Amino acid sequence: MTAPANAVPDRAEQSLRRTLLAPGYLRLLLLCVLLGVPIALACFFFVGLQHQLQHWVWTSLPEAAGYDRPPWWWPLPALVLAGLVLAPIVTRMPGGGGHLPVDGLGGAPVGPRALPGAVLAALATLPLGVVLGPEAPLMAVGSGLALLAVRRAGGADPRARAILATAGSTAAISTILGGPVAAAVLLIEGAGLAGARLVALLLPCLLASAAGALVFTGFGQWTGLKIGALTLTDVPPDANPDAGDFLWGIPTAALIAVLVTLARGLGRRTVSWTRHRTAVRTIVCATAVGVCIAAYALITGRSPAEAALSGQATLAQLAAHPHAWSVGALIALVVCKGLAWGIALGSLRGGPIFPAVLLGTATATACSGLPGFGAAPALALGISAASAAVTGLPLASAVLAVLVVGGDAYEQMPLIVTASVVAFVVAQLVRREAPQTEEEGAAGTGAGKRTGTAAAP
């Protein structure tokens, strides 16, 4: 009698088993666990220092000057200083201060030679309010330290170096994206791999991320330092999504995708403009960002820090008290921060995801007063839609929204997934007509390029 088809492992399963049991791969897994610990420590102190500098610039210094909060003009000197500091880094240091945020998290992993410029650019400018997040610099820290460790240890074959660089980036990004699960899903979708090749690349990244997340969380509790991760402690009361939530939520997700994509288009034009006379035009762009942030404070009478920083703190405030902002203030936040973000994407250095998430959430919250549209569904779909539009990764964006919203996301999952898919499709339709920079043409449009993941092993 013929044996059933599933009785004999197919070639892919046999290949996977040989890969997983190979001594070299087992040593690679152990090395990833060992690398996850120091990378997490470096990322913790990096983000902790950045958060402390940010607190000093936007809280301690205004209070010392006699203000209960930063005055409307505060972003102007801060952003001019950011431009003056960033200009020589971009033009003279290896690596130009890291990836351009308009390219997503993307490009090849940052190596040890370019790492000092990326770290210096982030620590010197993010606290000054350049409207960008810490996620791209963190990934640079992870990949740079991993590659440095390989070099110090005597090197490795190119495939192993690619895996270690990706594992280092994943361990770093997991520290602020809710843990290793979100980072692993980002890797799965961003790498565009499948089958045995995907599993062989995923396992090292999972181990490094888990080890890193454990150490990162532990050190946060031991020292009491704040790191500004993308988490929400208070969210609107949970509610089952109904027809009204989908009726308004789907066009809101499409609107978010259009706004995010238009801002990225502005970033691409800014890249073209700053390609010549880069130092001077970097300072001009930073000043323009400061003008946009000051305009928000003048229009609304609120603190300019709400629009100037990457968005974690403002997102938490918006989630806890969604009705504390008027619709006009939310529209002003979207317009002013959106313009500032678009300019920063093509000229400054940092991560693009956190500001986009705030813009999407503010847009959805402004629409939540529509009949039958609730604050809890608006929060959930705003995070998912904005993340999908800026990253081009709908699955990872839905997982990120679920993890950020927490227990209240259970009832919102259908809306979260729908919003993510709608935003992804609309962003692709809008972006298809957008001009492409020379850098984008050279880098290609693959998901692996966007997320900075390494090639398959």
Coordinates of C-alpha atoms in Angstrom, one line a residue, residues 245-246 248-257 364 373 377-389 394-395 397-398 401 412-427:
D245 CA -17.8 52.8 12.9
F246 CA -17.2 51.1 9.6
W248 CA -17.1 56.4 8.9
G249 CA -14.0 54.4 9.7
I250 CA -13.2 53.2 6.1
P251 CA -13.2 56.7 4.5
T252 CA -11.3 58.0 7.5
A253 CA -8.6 55.4 6.9
A254 CA -8.5 56.4 3.3
L255 CA -8.2 60.1 4.3
I256 CA -5.3 59.2 6.7
A257 CA -3.5 57.3 3.9
A364 CA -9.4 59.9 13.3
F373 CA -18.3 56.9 15.2
P377 CA -12.6 52.7 17.2
A378 CA -11.1 56.0 15.9
L379 CA -8.0 55.6 18.1
A380 CA -7.5 52.0 16.9
L381 CA -8.0 52.6 13.2
G382 CA -5.9 55.8 13.3
I383 CA -2.8 53.9 14.6
S384 CA -3.3 51.0 12.1
A385 CA -4.1 53.1 9.0
A386 CA -1.2 55.6 9.6
S387 CA 1.3 52.9 10.2
A388 CA 0.2 50.9 7.1
A389 CA 0.4 54.1 5.0
P394 CA -0.5 46.2 6.6
L395 CA -0.1 43.1 8.7
S397 CA 0.6 47.7 11.2
A398 CA -2.4 45.8 12.4
A401 CA -2.2 48.8 16.7
Q412 CA -11.7 46.5 17.4
M413 CA -9.6 43.9 15.5
P414 CA -11.9 43.7 12.5
L415 CA -11.9 47.4 12.1
I416 CA -8.1 47.6 12.8
V417 CA -7.4 45.1 10.0
T418 CA -9.8 46.7 7.6
A419 CA -8.4 50.1 8.2
S420 CA -4.9 48.8 7.7
V421 CA -5.7 47.2 4.3
V422 CA -7.7 50.2 3.1
A423 CA -4.9 52.6 4.0
F424 CA -2.3 50.4 2.4
V425 CA -4.3 50.2 -0.9
V426 CA -5.1 53.9 -1.0
A427 CA -1.5 54.8 -0.2

